[in-house]
Amino acid sequence: MYRVLIVEDEALIRQGLIRSIRWDELKMTLAGEAENGVEALEILRSRQVDVILTDMRMPVCDGQQMLQEIERQKLDCEIIVLSEYTDFAYMRQAIHAHVFDYLLKPVDAVSLNSLFRKVKEKLDEKNRVSQKRQDALMALFSDAAFSEPLKFDERFAAYAEKYGDRGFSLCEILLKKEENAENLLASALGHSPFENRLLCLQKQQRFALLTLLPAQNESSCRAWIQTAFGRIASPAEFRLGISEEKDSLKRLPNALNEAAAALAFHHPSRAAIEYPSVKALTTVRYPAPVNGQQLKELLKSGRDFRQELKRAFQHVLQQNEYIHLPAMKHMLVEFSISLERCCQETGRGVNISALIGGNYLDRINQIQWRQEMDDLFAEIVDKTFAAIAEQDTFSTDSILHHVLNAVQTRYMEDLSLISFAQEYHINYIYLSRKFKELTGETFTNYLMQIRMNKARQLIEQDGFSEKAAAPLVGYSNPYYFISSYRKYFGLEEQDEN
């Protein structure tokens, strides 16, 4: 199935295009839809797309800018442009970006599907050519990386029968910069003394490198791998996970797992991590920089705790020669949860995701490098401290004073303790407990007490009727107020007597 991305800022037009395409007949599926070029490029970074159907006039990032970025990144997809403009100058960018064809709005379903049939024919031909070029070893390599074990076993049996078996080494490569990745790798492999196959595992960023060993496997190719990559980039810009050398291509899936496991580690001075040196560490678990009790004491102390937490975090990292990034991510998630909980228990309402401008679980899961881990930990600590410092400009006593004053002067409004907790950025449960310690009443009972006493004054001293007094003390339903008022002062019993 070919995957199609629809880019159109007007929702009605976008949905009309989606409904008009004969998906099943064309053997195509919707890969996603976007309102502008920024959203479209985000989708292209996250998934494979074969065809882009895009408008040219869009907000934020228009079709022209999007096409320029697609061309710059050399993304392999067919593009169909929609436009209300027949002006050739405006379409120049589309032609320059090797657009397959364009349609003028409004688009009719017949023309749309006719063009999609043509683009499908081109994609089919590209696949046929690609399959002819792909040698049997590359197909075997791809099956090991992306297929189920049974399919790989079948492919291996056919390969072994025709070509025999070979020993190999395998590594996974992570490049920090996505730009120019293929050129960098081509440079590294250009003068290789070995036969290699390179497989993209994650668009322009993560690759697997299969290196066939000589028939007489007298020397390891690991030294060549490290030297080759050391020539093209600094250790801070790439990382290698190297499997153990294998004596049979049947062990490809196992080698891929080993290389991925090694790549999950970081070493402060080496970019290449060999699986034999870390395989005993794959189940490591890191302790939190501080435990919950220590964290609460820091929060209660009122002092600047940022450097203390950062030193504790670095101390955890420095205890180990290798850093296992998945374990560090798990530790950072647990620390963030503990930090939020301890803030709440000490009377502060802190939402770390809101502070750092995005879901912190997503931010942590996206970490690939040690520096990213350090930077995110520092950001969480610094912004949490800033939020607490801002909240602490109001002491709990002053907040309670403001709440009591509001109840006594604004009792006719719709008041709730939750809204006060949100207004002053303080934990609701903590504020509720402190309010009862001060007044001896819950907030609800205290508010009712104020309202009823004010109502009694209006009725008995100022001559208001019960119905007229209701809205003046915060009750929109006069009949509910009358019932509550009489019950509160025991007037129902007097009426019965």
Tab-separated table of C-alpha atoms in Angstrom:
chain	number	residue	atom	x	y	z
A	1	MET	CA	0.000	0.000	0.000
A	2	TYR	CA	1.341	3.415	-0.956
A	3	ARG	CA	1.024	6.055	1.780
A	4	VAL	CA	-0.497	9.468	0.939
A	5	LEU	CA	-0.185	12.749	2.885
A	6	ILE	CA	-2.883	15.418	2.293
A	7	VAL	CA	-1.778	19.017	3.024
A	8	GLU	CA	-4.587	21.611	2.826
A	9	ASP	CA	-5.441	24.374	5.297
A	10	GLU	CA	-9.212	24.356	4.621
A	11	ALA	CA	-10.758	21.405	6.457
A	12	LEU	CA	-13.782	21.056	4.134
A	13	ILE	CA	-11.588	20.870	1.036
A	14	ARG	CA	-9.191	18.474	2.768
A	15	GLN	CA	-11.989	16.121	3.773
A	16	GLY	CA	-13.487	16.347	0.276
A	17	LEU	CA	-10.166	15.267	-1.256
A	18	ILE	CA	-9.906	12.350	1.161
A	19	ARG	CA	-13.433	11.184	0.295
A	20	SER	CA	-12.803	11.548	-3.449
A	21	ILE	CA	-9.715	9.315	-3.658
A	22	ARG	CA	-10.449	5.654	-4.525
A	23	TRP	CA	-8.113	4.264	-1.901
A	24	ASP	CA	-8.811	0.544	-2.313
A	25	GLU	CA	-8.738	0.627	-6.107
A	26	LEU	CA	-5.416	2.513	-6.099
A	27	LYS	CA	-3.985	0.349	-3.292
A	28	MET	CA	-3.215	3.493	-1.318
A	29	THR	CA	-3.780	4.511	2.293
A	30	LEU	CA	-3.932	7.839	4.132
A	31	ALA	CA	-0.621	8.430	5.939
A	32	GLY	CA	-1.842	11.656	7.528
A	33	GLU	CA	-3.345	15.088	6.976
A	34	ALA	CA	-1.898	18.521	7.757
A	35	GLU	CA	-3.122	22.117	7.750
A	36	ASN	CA	0.230	23.670	6.763
A	37	GLY	CA	3.799	22.924	5.788
A	38	VAL	CA	5.075	22.776	9.372
A	39	GLU	CA	2.634	19.997	10.290
A	40	ALA	CA	3.409	18.192	7.029
A	41	LEU	CA	7.180	18.234	7.638
A	42	GLU	CA	6.617	16.899	11.157
A	43	ILE	CA	4.659	13.959	9.708
A	44	LEU	CA	7.381	13.352	7.095
A	45	ARG	CA	9.949	13.137	9.883
A	46	SER	CA	7.932	10.523	11.758
A	47	ARG	CA	6.710	8.147	9.047
A	48	GLN	CA	7.235	7.003	5.478
A	49	VAL	CA	5.184	8.866	2.839
A	50	ASP	CA	5.066	7.931	-0.859
A	51	VAL	CA	2.765	10.666	-2.249
A	52	ILE	CA	2.094	14.243	-1.090
A	53	LEU	CA	-1.029	16.064	-2.305
A	54	THR	CA	-0.537	19.690	-1.242
A	55	ASP	CA	-2.060	23.127	-1.572
A	56	MET	CA	0.344	26.003	-2.270
A	57	ARG	CA	-1.318	28.837	-0.344
A	58	MET	CA	-1.287	27.993	3.384
A	59	PRO	CA	-0.593	29.850	6.640
A	60	VAL	CA	2.514	29.381	8.856
A	61	CYS	CA	4.502	27.541	6.185
A	62	ASP	CA	3.174	27.581	2.633
A	63	GLY	CA	3.587	25.012	-0.122
A	64	GLN	CA	6.573	26.777	-1.636
A	65	GLN	CA	8.521	26.727	1.638
A	66	MET	CA	7.540	23.113	2.252
A	67	LEU	CA	8.713	22.035	-1.213
A	68	GLN	CA	12.038	23.790	-0.673
A	69	GLU	CA	12.553	21.893	2.589
A	70	ILE	CA	11.558	18.570	0.996
A	71	GLU	CA	14.077	19.189	-1.784
A	72	ARG	CA	16.761	20.220	0.708
A	73	GLN	CA	16.259	17.034	2.723
A	74	LYS	CA	16.128	14.949	-0.486
A	75	LEU	CA	12.978	13.159	0.646
A	76	ASP	CA	11.907	10.434	-1.765
A	77	CYS	CA	8.214	11.001	-2.444
A	78	GLU	CA	6.008	11.982	-5.378
A	79	ILE	CA	4.325	15.396	-5.106
A	80	ILE	CA	1.037	16.610	-6.600
A	81	VAL	CA	0.360	20.329	-6.213
A	82	LEU	CA	-3.060	22.003	-5.885
A	83	SER	CA	-3.357	25.664	-6.782
A	84	GLU	CA	-5.918	28.299	-7.662
A	85	TYR	CA	-3.293	30.113	-9.692
A	86	THR	CA	-2.316	29.395	-13.292
A	87	ASP	CA	0.602	31.824	-13.137
A	88	PHE	CA	3.731	29.986	-14.233
A	89	ALA	CA	5.973	32.118	-11.996
A	90	TYR	CA	4.166	30.885	-8.915
A	91	MET	CA	4.486	27.260	-10.033
A	92	ARG	CA	8.204	27.620	-10.763
A	93	GLN	CA	9.154	26.297	-7.332
A	94	ALA	CA	6.911	23.279	-7.825
A	95	ILE	CA	8.556	22.478	-11.161
A	96	HIS	CA	12.026	23.011	-9.683
A	97	ALA	CA	11.169	20.639	-6.816
A	98	HIS	CA	10.479	17.851	-9.321
A	99	VAL	CA	6.739	17.833	-8.684
A	100	PHE	CA	4.995	14.952	-10.443
A	101	ASP	CA	2.059	17.076	-11.654
A	102	TYR	CA	-0.425	19.732	-10.514
A	103	LEU	CA	-4.190	20.266	-10.457
A	104	LEU	CA	-6.098	23.532	-10.492
A	105	LYS	CA	-8.848	24.124	-7.951
A	106	PRO	CA	-11.652	23.248	-7.749
A	107	VAL	CA	-10.580	19.625	-8.240
A	108	ASP	CA	-13.023	17.098	-9.656
A	109	ALA	CA	-12.864	13.472	-8.529
A	110	VAL	CA	-12.279	12.102	-12.063
A	111	SER	CA	-9.165	14.217	-12.670
A	112	LEU	CA	-7.887	13.548	-9.175
A	113	ASN	CA	-8.111	9.759	-9.439
A	114	SER	CA	-6.772	9.771	-13.002
A	115	LEU	CA	-3.661	11.583	-11.776
A	116	PHE	CA	-3.325	9.223	-8.816
A	117	ARG	CA	-3.384	6.240	-11.203
A	118	LYS	CA	-0.490	7.808	-13.092
A	119	VAL	CA	1.522	8.410	-9.939
A	120	LYS	CA	0.837	4.815	-8.867
A	121	GLU	CA	2.280	3.573	-12.177
A	122	LYS	CA	5.423	5.599	-11.549
A	123	LEU	CA	5.744	4.237	-7.997
A	124	ASP	CA	5.256	0.675	-9.240
A	125	GLU	CA	8.046	1.155	-11.785
A	126	LYS	CA	10.348	2.658	-9.176
A	127	ASN	CA	9.755	-0.365	-6.958
A	128	ARG	CA	10.482	-2.780	-9.794
A	129	VAL	CA	13.786	-1.042	-10.545
A	130	SER	CA	14.668	-0.888	-6.859
A	131	GLN	CA	13.997	-4.587	-6.381
A	132	LYS	CA	16.229	-5.468	-9.331
A	133	ARG	CA	19.050	-3.394	-7.880
A	134	GLN	CA	18.714	-4.839	-4.413
A	135	ASP	CA	21.004	-7.827	-4.142
A	136	ALA	CA	20.158	-10.943	-2.206
A	137	LEU	CA	22.323	-9.987	0.773
A	138	MET	CA	20.559	-6.618	1.129
A	139	ALA	CA	17.190	-8.361	1.017
A	140	LEU	CA	18.376	-10.744	3.714
A	141	PHE	CA	19.634	-7.811	5.789
A	142	SER	CA	16.289	-5.987	5.464
A	143	ASP	CA	14.337	-9.090	6.445
A	144	ALA	CA	16.469	-9.504	9.551
A	145	ALA	CA	15.757	-5.887	10.570
A	146	PHE	CA	12.080	-5.539	9.669
A	147	SER	CA	10.496	-8.969	9.239
A	148	GLU	CA	9.181	-11.658	11.522
A	149	PRO	CA	11.599	-14.517	12.350
A	150	LEU	CA	9.812	-17.079	10.137
A	151	LYS	CA	10.130	-14.886	7.053
A	152	PHE	CA	13.803	-14.320	7.762
A	153	ASP	CA	14.385	-18.057	8.148
A	154	GLU	CA	12.848	-18.668	4.714
A	155	ARG	CA	14.969	-15.945	3.121
A	156	PHE	CA	18.111	-17.256	4.776
A	157	ALA	CA	17.524	-20.800	3.509
A	158	ALA	CA	17.297	-19.509	-0.089
A	159	TYR	CA	20.365	-17.297	0.374
A	160	ALA	CA	22.511	-20.016	1.910
A	161	GLU	CA	21.638	-22.463	-0.862
A	162	LYS	CA	22.692	-20.064	-3.612
A	163	TYR	CA	25.543	-18.099	-2.103
A	164	GLY	CA	26.851	-20.090	0.831
A	165	ASP	CA	27.429	-18.641	4.304
A	166	ARG	CA	29.779	-15.943	5.589
A	167	GLY	CA	30.945	-14.551	8.899
A	168	PHE	CA	30.184	-10.899	9.612
A	169	SER	CA	30.340	-7.977	11.981
A	170	LEU	CA	27.406	-5.626	12.563
A	171	CYS	CA	27.062	-2.189	14.097
A	172	GLU	CA	24.275	0.319	14.568
A	173	ILE	CA	25.056	3.970	13.918
A	174	LEU	CA	23.355	6.981	15.505
A	175	LEU	CA	24.127	10.387	14.002
A	176	LYS	CA	23.283	13.494	16.003
A	177	LYS	CA	22.798	15.656	12.914
A	178	GLU	CA	20.285	14.435	10.363
A	179	GLU	CA	21.615	16.738	7.648
A	180	ASN	CA	24.017	15.214	5.126
A	181	ALA	CA	23.885	11.822	6.891
A	182	GLU	CA	24.124	9.749	3.743
A	183	ASN	CA	27.127	11.703	2.457
A	184	LEU	CA	28.924	11.271	5.770
A	185	LEU	CA	28.350	7.528	5.752
A	186	ALA	CA	29.389	7.243	2.103
A	187	SER	CA	32.618	9.018	3.006
A	188	ALA	CA	33.239	6.620	5.879
A	189	LEU	CA	32.637	3.532	3.725
A	190	GLY	CA	34.246	4.789	0.508
A	191	HIS	CA	37.637	3.146	1.042
A	192	SER	CA	36.554	0.141	3.048
A	193	PRO	CA	38.663	-3.015	2.729
A	194	PHE	CA	35.495	-5.015	3.481
A	195	GLU	CA	32.232	-5.689	1.676
A	196	ASN	CA	29.458	-3.695	3.390
A	197	ARG	CA	25.700	-3.166	3.315
A	198	LEU	CA	24.105	-0.091	4.893
A	199	LEU	CA	20.454	-0.098	6.031
A	200	CYS	CA	18.473	2.956	7.176
A	201	LEU	CA	16.592	2.104	10.378
A	202	GLN	CA	15.318	5.605	11.115
A	203	LYS	CA	15.107	8.271	8.440
A	204	GLN	CA	18.480	10.038	8.063
A	205	GLN	CA	19.545	9.366	11.640
A	206	ARG	CA	19.906	5.703	12.628
A	207	PHE	CA	21.530	3.049	10.430
A	208	ALA	CA	22.733	-0.544	10.582
A	209	LEU	CA	26.029	-1.501	8.930
A	210	LEU	CA	26.658	-5.112	7.911
A	211	THR	CA	30.308	-5.912	7.215
A	212	LEU	CA	31.260	-9.275	5.681
A	213	LEU	CA	34.411	-10.784	7.094
A	214	PRO	CA	37.147	-12.231	4.865
A	215	ALA	CA	36.982	-15.938	4.147
A	216	GLN	CA	40.052	-16.325	6.340
A	217	ASN	CA	38.893	-14.299	9.336
A	218	GLU	CA	42.341	-13.461	10.637
A	219	SER	CA	41.672	-9.951	11.919
A	220	SER	CA	38.729	-8.072	13.373
A	221	CYS	CA	37.090	-5.256	11.399
A	222	ARG	CA	36.161	-3.354	14.593
A	223	ALA	CA	39.296	-1.225	14.442
A	224	TRP	CA	38.493	-0.208	10.866
A	225	ILE	CA	34.895	0.715	11.802
A	226	GLN	CA	36.002	2.971	14.641
A	227	THR	CA	38.749	4.579	12.547
A	228	ALA	CA	36.431	5.180	9.571
A	229	PHE	CA	33.841	7.007	11.643
A	230	GLY	CA	36.468	8.844	13.644
A	231	ARG	CA	37.619	10.491	10.394
A	232	ILE	CA	34.203	11.930	9.487
A	233	ALA	CA	32.910	13.300	12.794
A	234	SER	CA	33.767	13.939	16.419
A	235	PRO	CA	32.627	11.389	19.036
A	236	ALA	CA	30.013	13.913	20.188
A	237	GLU	CA	28.301	13.737	16.771
A	238	PHE	CA	27.912	9.979	16.348
A	239	ARG	CA	27.659	6.798	18.383
A	240	LEU	CA	28.280	3.160	17.372
A	241	GLY	CA	26.883	0.009	18.933
A	242	ILE	CA	28.979	-2.955	17.786
A	243	SER	CA	27.844	-6.565	18.074
A	244	GLU	CA	30.066	-9.558	18.625
A	245	GLU	CA	31.455	-10.992	15.404
A	246	LYS	CA	29.334	-13.886	14.086
A	247	ASP	CA	30.331	-16.919	12.082
A	248	SER	CA	27.026	-17.262	10.211
A	249	LEU	CA	24.619	-14.871	8.517
A	250	LYS	CA	21.845	-16.855	10.142
A	251	ARG	CA	22.712	-14.893	13.273
A	252	LEU	CA	21.754	-11.533	11.728
A	253	PRO	CA	18.688	-10.906	13.969
A	254	ASN	CA	20.749	-11.718	17.049
A	255	ALA	CA	23.523	-9.372	15.911
A	256	LEU	CA	21.025	-6.559	15.331
A	257	ASN	CA	19.726	-6.988	18.881
A	258	GLU	CA	23.265	-6.904	20.277
A	259	ALA	CA	24.180	-3.791	18.296
A	260	ALA	CA	20.993	-2.018	19.437
A	261	ALA	CA	21.707	-2.996	23.049
A	262	ALA	CA	25.256	-1.608	22.786
A	263	LEU	CA	24.031	1.602	21.143
A	264	ALA	CA	21.808	2.232	24.158
A	265	PHE	CA	24.961	2.933	26.202
A	266	HIS	CA	27.035	6.099	26.422
A	267	HIS	CA	30.704	6.394	27.355
A	268	PRO	CA	32.215	9.810	28.177
A	269	SER	CA	35.288	9.328	25.967
A	270	ARG	CA	34.441	6.609	23.429
A	271	ALA	CA	31.915	6.797	20.602
A	272	ALA	CA	32.077	3.061	19.834
A	273	ILE	CA	30.475	0.717	22.361
A	274	GLU	CA	31.117	-3.009	21.907
A	275	TYR	CA	28.437	-5.394	23.076
A	276	PRO	CA	30.829	-7.748	24.981
A	277	SER	CA	31.850	-4.834	27.227
A	278	VAL	CA	28.284	-3.904	28.224
A	279	LYS	CA	26.156	-7.039	27.916
A	280	ALA	CA	26.338	-7.638	31.682
A	281	LEU	CA	24.994	-4.107	32.294
A	282	THR	CA	21.784	-4.242	30.239
A	283	THR	CA	19.633	-4.780	33.364
A	284	VAL	CA	21.194	-1.923	35.345
A	285	ARG	CA	18.912	0.341	37.399
A	286	TYR	CA	20.033	3.758	38.669
A	287	PRO	CA	19.021	5.164	42.062
A	288	ALA	CA	17.277	8.529	42.245
A	289	PRO	CA	19.607	11.506	42.899
A	290	VAL	CA	17.721	12.099	46.177
A	291	ASN	CA	14.948	10.116	47.845
A	292	GLY	CA	11.477	11.474	48.567
A	293	GLN	CA	12.215	12.464	52.164
A	294	GLN	CA	15.385	14.327	51.172
A	295	LEU	CA	13.492	16.079	48.392
A	296	LYS	CA	10.752	17.239	50.770
A	297	GLU	CA	13.363	18.580	53.201
A	298	LEU	CA	14.977	20.566	50.394
A	299	LEU	CA	11.611	21.994	49.364
A	300	LYS	CA	10.712	22.918	52.950
A	301	SER	CA	14.094	24.538	53.611
A	302	GLY	CA	13.327	27.551	51.443
A	303	ARG	CA	16.888	27.690	50.093
A	304	ASP	CA	18.059	27.445	46.487
A	305	PHE	CA	18.240	23.674	45.935
A	306	ARG	CA	19.150	23.682	42.235
A	307	GLN	CA	22.910	23.129	42.425
A	308	GLU	CA	22.492	20.524	45.158
A	309	LEU	CA	20.160	18.446	42.964
A	310	LYS	CA	22.380	18.852	39.889
A	311	ARG	CA	25.441	17.682	41.850
A	312	ALA	CA	23.488	14.672	43.112
A	313	PHE	CA	22.431	13.848	39.543
A	314	GLN	CA	26.002	14.074	38.249
A	315	HIS	CA	27.177	11.914	41.145
A	316	VAL	CA	24.846	9.114	39.974
A	317	LEU	CA	26.295	9.350	36.445
A	318	GLN	CA	29.906	9.398	37.609
A	319	GLN	CA	29.555	6.145	39.522
A	320	ASN	CA	29.488	4.161	36.274
A	321	GLU	CA	31.913	3.812	33.375
A	322	TYR	CA	29.020	3.318	30.955
A	323	ILE	CA	25.677	5.126	31.088
A	324	HIS	CA	22.658	3.038	30.045
A	325	LEU	CA	20.314	5.617	28.513
A	326	PRO	CA	17.060	3.608	28.914
A	327	ALA	CA	17.815	3.154	32.622
A	328	MET	CA	18.659	6.843	32.960
A	329	LYS	CA	15.380	7.766	31.252
A	330	HIS	CA	13.509	5.551	33.717
A	331	MET	CA	15.307	7.236	36.623
A	332	LEU	CA	14.466	10.703	35.262
A	333	VAL	CA	10.778	9.777	34.898
A	334	GLU	CA	10.663	8.519	38.502
A	335	PHE	CA	12.466	11.667	39.725
A	336	SER	CA	9.998	13.941	37.897
A	337	ILE	CA	7.010	12.078	39.361
A	338	SER	CA	8.560	12.258	42.843
A	339	LEU	CA	9.326	15.974	42.439
A	340	GLU	CA	5.710	16.787	41.520
A	341	ARG	CA	4.373	14.675	44.388
A	342	CYS	CA	6.750	16.221	46.972
A	343	CYS	CA	5.842	19.723	45.774
A	344	GLN	CA	2.159	18.925	46.320
A	345	GLU	CA	2.824	17.473	49.774
A	346	THR	CA	4.664	20.643	50.801
A	347	GLY	CA	1.864	22.900	49.590
A	348	ARG	CA	2.959	23.763	46.049
A	349	GLY	CA	1.059	22.915	42.904
A	350	VAL	CA	3.710	22.195	40.233
A	351	ASN	CA	3.061	20.744	36.770
A	352	ILE	CA	6.436	19.911	35.186
A	353	SER	CA	4.979	19.335	31.704
A	354	ALA	CA	3.461	22.831	31.745
A	355	LEU	CA	6.706	24.345	33.006
A	356	ILE	CA	8.884	22.847	30.237
A	357	GLY	CA	6.304	23.409	27.479
A	358	GLY	CA	5.486	19.795	26.634
A	359	ASN	CA	4.753	16.380	28.098
A	360	TYR	CA	7.871	15.502	30.099
A	361	LEU	CA	7.406	11.783	29.390
A	362	ASP	CA	7.644	12.499	25.655
A	363	ARG	CA	10.675	14.747	26.153
A	364	ILE	CA	12.450	12.063	28.189
A	365	ASN	CA	11.638	9.281	25.716
A	366	GLN	CA	13.132	11.337	22.857
A	367	ILE	CA	16.539	11.569	24.536
A	368	GLN	CA	19.322	9.921	22.522
A	369	TRP	CA	22.432	11.604	23.959
A	370	ARG	CA	23.959	12.128	27.391
A	371	GLN	CA	24.005	15.923	26.986
A	372	GLU	CA	20.271	15.910	26.255
A	373	MET	CA	19.757	14.069	29.559
A	374	ASP	CA	21.834	16.652	31.472
A	375	ASP	CA	20.065	19.583	29.800
A	376	LEU	CA	16.551	18.264	30.467
A	377	PHE	CA	17.317	17.474	34.118
A	378	ALA	CA	18.681	21.009	34.585
A	379	GLU	CA	15.628	22.499	32.836
A	380	ILE	CA	13.203	20.570	35.082
A	381	VAL	CA	15.063	21.573	38.258
A	382	ASP	CA	15.529	25.238	37.267
A	383	LYS	CA	11.931	25.794	36.168
A	384	THR	CA	10.501	23.963	39.174
A	385	PHE	CA	12.588	26.149	41.492
A	386	ALA	CA	11.438	29.293	39.665
A	387	ALA	CA	7.777	28.234	39.967
A	388	ILE	CA	8.163	27.505	43.690
A	389	ALA	CA	9.968	30.809	44.281
A	390	GLU	CA	7.112	32.637	42.553
A	391	GLN	CA	4.512	30.813	44.639
A	392	ASP	CA	6.421	31.446	47.859
A	393	THR	CA	6.065	35.190	47.389
A	394	PHE	CA	2.689	34.442	48.984
A	395	SER	CA	3.104	32.698	52.351
A	396	THR	CA	0.433	30.214	53.381
A	397	ASP	CA	-0.731	32.598	56.113
A	398	SER	CA	-1.113	35.459	53.647
A	399	ILE	CA	-3.019	33.226	51.223
A	400	LEU	CA	-5.408	32.192	54.022
A	401	HIS	CA	-5.872	35.870	54.913
A	402	HIS	CA	-6.785	36.641	51.277
A	403	VAL	CA	-9.241	33.714	51.178
A	404	LEU	CA	-10.954	34.729	54.438
A	405	ASN	CA	-11.183	38.344	53.292
A	406	ALA	CA	-12.687	37.242	49.965
A	407	VAL	CA	-15.317	35.084	51.691
A	408	GLN	CA	-16.300	37.884	54.063
A	409	THR	CA	-16.550	40.543	51.345
A	410	ARG	CA	-17.484	38.568	48.191
A	411	TYR	CA	-19.847	36.020	49.739
A	412	MET	CA	-22.481	36.883	47.130
A	413	GLU	CA	-20.197	35.520	44.334
A	414	ASP	CA	-19.663	31.918	43.206
A	415	LEU	CA	-16.658	31.038	45.394
A	416	SER	CA	-14.799	27.733	45.715
A	417	LEU	CA	-11.618	26.686	47.469
A	418	ILE	CA	-10.412	24.949	44.276
A	419	SER	CA	-10.463	28.270	42.392
A	420	PHE	CA	-8.446	29.921	45.206
A	421	ALA	CA	-5.911	27.051	45.109
A	422	GLN	CA	-5.509	27.547	41.359
A	423	GLU	CA	-5.267	31.323	41.707
A	424	TYR	CA	-2.462	31.150	44.288
A	425	HIS	CA	-0.765	28.009	42.828
A	426	ILE	CA	-1.105	26.031	46.027
A	427	ASN	CA	-2.151	22.428	46.529
A	428	TYR	CA	-5.929	22.220	47.097
A	429	ILE	CA	-5.803	19.498	49.778
A	430	TYR	CA	-3.067	21.353	51.667
A	431	LEU	CA	-5.016	24.636	51.518
A	432	SER	CA	-8.206	22.887	52.680
A	433	ARG	CA	-6.412	21.401	55.677
A	434	LYS	CA	-4.840	24.742	56.642
A	435	PHE	CA	-8.187	26.558	56.245
A	436	LYS	CA	-9.890	24.170	58.683
A	437	GLU	CA	-7.010	24.479	61.175
A	438	LEU	CA	-7.472	28.267	61.126
A	439	THR	CA	-11.285	28.521	61.204
A	440	GLY	CA	-12.366	25.205	62.707
A	441	GLU	CA	-14.704	24.771	59.735
A	442	THR	CA	-14.498	23.409	56.230
A	443	PHE	CA	-14.527	26.053	53.513
A	444	THR	CA	-18.087	25.090	52.486
A	445	ASN	CA	-19.446	25.323	56.042
A	446	TYR	CA	-17.625	28.586	56.696
A	447	LEU	CA	-18.998	30.156	53.491
A	448	MET	CA	-22.532	29.024	54.414
A	449	GLN	CA	-22.134	30.485	57.900
A	450	ILE	CA	-21.141	33.877	56.471
A	451	ARG	CA	-23.972	33.833	53.927
A	452	MET	CA	-26.655	32.832	56.426
A	453	ASN	CA	-25.658	35.460	58.971
A	454	LYS	CA	-25.652	38.132	56.252
A	455	ALA	CA	-29.079	36.929	55.104
A	456	ARG	CA	-30.462	37.063	58.648
A	457	GLN	CA	-29.282	40.650	58.943
A	458	LEU	CA	-30.969	41.567	55.645
A	459	ILE	CA	-34.242	39.889	56.628
A	460	GLU	CA	-34.541	40.786	60.318
A	461	GLN	CA	-32.871	44.202	60.391
A	462	ASP	CA	-33.262	45.613	56.889
A	463	GLY	CA	-36.728	44.258	56.115
A	464	PHE	CA	-35.945	42.193	53.047
A	465	SER	CA	-38.114	39.199	52.220
A	466	GLU	CA	-36.443	35.786	52.131
A	467	LYS	CA	-36.897	35.654	48.343
A	468	ALA	CA	-35.333	39.095	47.872
A	469	ALA	CA	-32.399	38.284	50.148
A	470	ALA	CA	-31.413	35.115	48.222
A	471	PRO	CA	-29.415	36.686	45.324
A	472	LEU	CA	-27.778	39.178	47.695
A	473	VAL	CA	-26.002	36.322	49.514
A	474	GLY	CA	-25.035	34.226	46.510
A	475	TYR	CA	-28.078	32.004	45.867
A	476	SER	CA	-29.502	32.030	42.343
A	477	ASN	CA	-32.405	29.732	43.302
A	478	PRO	CA	-34.567	31.554	45.903
A	479	TYR	CA	-36.557	28.461	46.837
A	480	TYR	CA	-33.426	26.461	47.596
A	481	PHE	CA	-32.175	29.402	49.676
A	482	ILE	CA	-35.426	29.680	51.650
A	483	SER	CA	-35.309	25.966	52.473
A	484	SER	CA	-31.619	26.156	53.475
A	485	TYR	CA	-32.102	29.351	55.479
A	486	ARG	CA	-35.013	27.995	57.523
A	487	LYS	CA	-33.229	24.705	58.115
A	488	TYR	CA	-30.006	26.462	59.192
A	489	PHE	CA	-31.768	28.583	61.848
A	490	GLY	CA	-34.347	25.919	62.855
A	491	LEU	CA	-37.260	28.010	61.604
A	492	GLU	CA	-38.991	24.958	60.073
A	493	GLU	CA	-39.610	23.540	63.571
A	494	GLN	CA	-41.049	26.869	64.705
A	495	ASP	CA	-43.420	26.899	61.708
A	496	GLU	CA	-44.626	23.422	62.579
A	497	ASN	CA	-45.265	24.428	66.207
